[in-house]
Structure formats: C-alpha cells, structure tokens
Amino acid sequence: MDEGVTFTAELWRWTARKASTDAGAWCFVTLPVDLADEIRERAGEPRGFGSVRVRARVGSTTWDTSVFPDAGSGSFVLPVKKAVRTAAGVTEGDLLTVTLSVRDGS
C-alpha cells in the first residue's frame, strides 16, 4: 500500500433519484483532478470499470473501498457510506477531509 494522498472536497448525494430524501442515499466526494492522475499512476493496470481499490480514512474511521472514474469531472468519485458520514458528523454539502491509499499499485 502507498503512503496516501489527502484532500478536502464537498460531500454530495447521488441525484439519480432527486426526489429521495433518504438519509442513507449514496453520497460521494470527487477527487481533485491532479490527485486523480496520481492515483491512476499508482494503481497500475486498470480494474473493472476503471475502478481503483483504496483504503480511505476520514477522521478516525478507516475502510476499504474503491474509487470510480467520473467522466463528467475527469476524476474519480469516492463513495462515503452512512456509517462514516455519521461518525464524522457530516451531511450533504459539508467539506470532508479524506486520506486515500491505493491498495494494489504497481
């Protein structure tokens, strides 16, 4: 595993179901584009859908997940599960500081 990158980004809710008020709905942060290039380089050969396996840390909460390519931004998006949002005390629109480490790099 690599040493990781840290960034701060706005937490946003997946809007495929705009009418949903479900507090458990999928939420994400978008990585800054310059960090996305670094993540791609560290990851080596792309996995399914271009995803990259990472270990994410927000505050004292750490979990294994993947980041997924986002054609709209040219970057990656990181899903932030409800348990992490609750532990961090954040909701949609808040800024979230995240540290990511690539789990299967070159």
XYZ file of C-alpha atoms in Angstrom:
106
model
C 0.000 0.000 0.000
C 1.270 3.508 -0.792
C 1.677 6.427 1.629
C -1.589 8.045 0.541
C -2.892 11.416 -0.550
C -5.044 13.802 1.463
C -7.633 16.194 0.052
C -10.739 18.107 1.091
C -13.871 18.048 -1.052
C -17.598 18.664 -0.791
C -19.815 15.711 0.087
C -22.610 15.291 -2.479
C -25.570 12.955 -2.833
C -26.130 10.816 -5.907
C -29.033 12.528 -7.662
C -30.442 9.804 -9.881
C -33.408 9.902 -7.511
C -33.709 13.633 -6.920
C -36.988 13.309 -5.046
C -35.418 10.964 -2.489
C -34.891 12.331 0.996
C -33.340 9.066 2.156
C -30.564 9.922 4.620
C -28.923 6.621 3.679
C -28.695 7.529 -0.017
C -25.353 7.153 -1.773
C -23.013 10.063 -1.066
C -19.650 10.767 -2.655
C -16.714 13.147 -2.784
C -14.938 13.916 -6.047
C -11.157 13.769 -6.009
C -9.294 16.826 -7.329
C -8.217 16.151 -10.930
C -4.487 16.448 -10.149
C -4.827 13.741 -7.483
C -6.778 11.537 -9.887
C -3.766 11.454 -12.209
C -1.555 10.454 -9.275
C -3.996 7.703 -8.223
C -4.080 6.342 -11.800
C -0.287 6.231 -11.880
C -0.025 4.458 -8.508
C -2.763 1.950 -9.375
C -1.091 0.369 -12.378
C -3.288 -1.810 -14.607
C -6.958 -0.645 -14.524
C -9.578 -2.904 -12.906
C -13.206 -3.381 -13.946
C -14.890 -0.134 -14.965
C -11.566 1.648 -14.323
C -12.021 1.418 -10.553
C -9.070 1.580 -8.169
C -9.044 -0.261 -4.831
C -8.226 2.124 -1.985
C -8.142 2.415 1.779
C -9.924 5.607 2.840
C -9.674 7.463 6.133
C -11.948 10.209 7.430
C -11.144 11.289 10.962
C -10.641 8.101 12.957
C -12.705 5.940 10.558
C -10.850 3.793 8.019
C -12.432 1.493 5.429
C -11.532 -0.421 2.260
C -13.434 0.541 -0.872
C -12.822 1.639 -4.460
C -12.831 4.946 -6.284
C -14.652 5.024 -9.604
C -13.933 7.096 -12.724
C -16.238 10.043 -13.311
C -16.394 11.108 -16.958
C -18.035 14.430 -16.073
C -15.154 15.664 -13.931
C -12.319 13.629 -15.466
C -11.512 12.442 -11.958
C -12.658 9.726 -9.544
C -15.503 9.645 -7.052
C -15.266 8.030 -3.623
C -18.425 6.575 -2.067
C -18.782 7.638 1.579
C -21.035 5.241 3.454
C -23.580 6.359 6.017
C -21.605 5.000 8.993
C -18.612 7.162 8.002
C -20.772 10.255 7.499
C -22.399 9.712 10.884
C -19.065 9.192 12.658
C -17.652 12.340 11.012
C -20.807 14.350 11.718
C -21.178 15.454 8.092
C -24.076 15.736 5.694
C -24.518 16.601 2.032
C -22.784 19.882 1.172
C -20.220 19.707 4.002
C -16.493 19.639 3.333
C -14.806 16.336 4.096
C -11.064 15.737 4.506
C -10.088 12.299 3.198
C -6.818 10.369 3.057
C -6.639 7.685 0.337
C -4.058 4.951 -0.120
C -4.002 2.745 -3.228
C -4.297 -0.904 -2.156
C -2.996 -2.596 -5.312
C -0.489 -0.375 -7.036
C 2.303 -1.198 -9.404
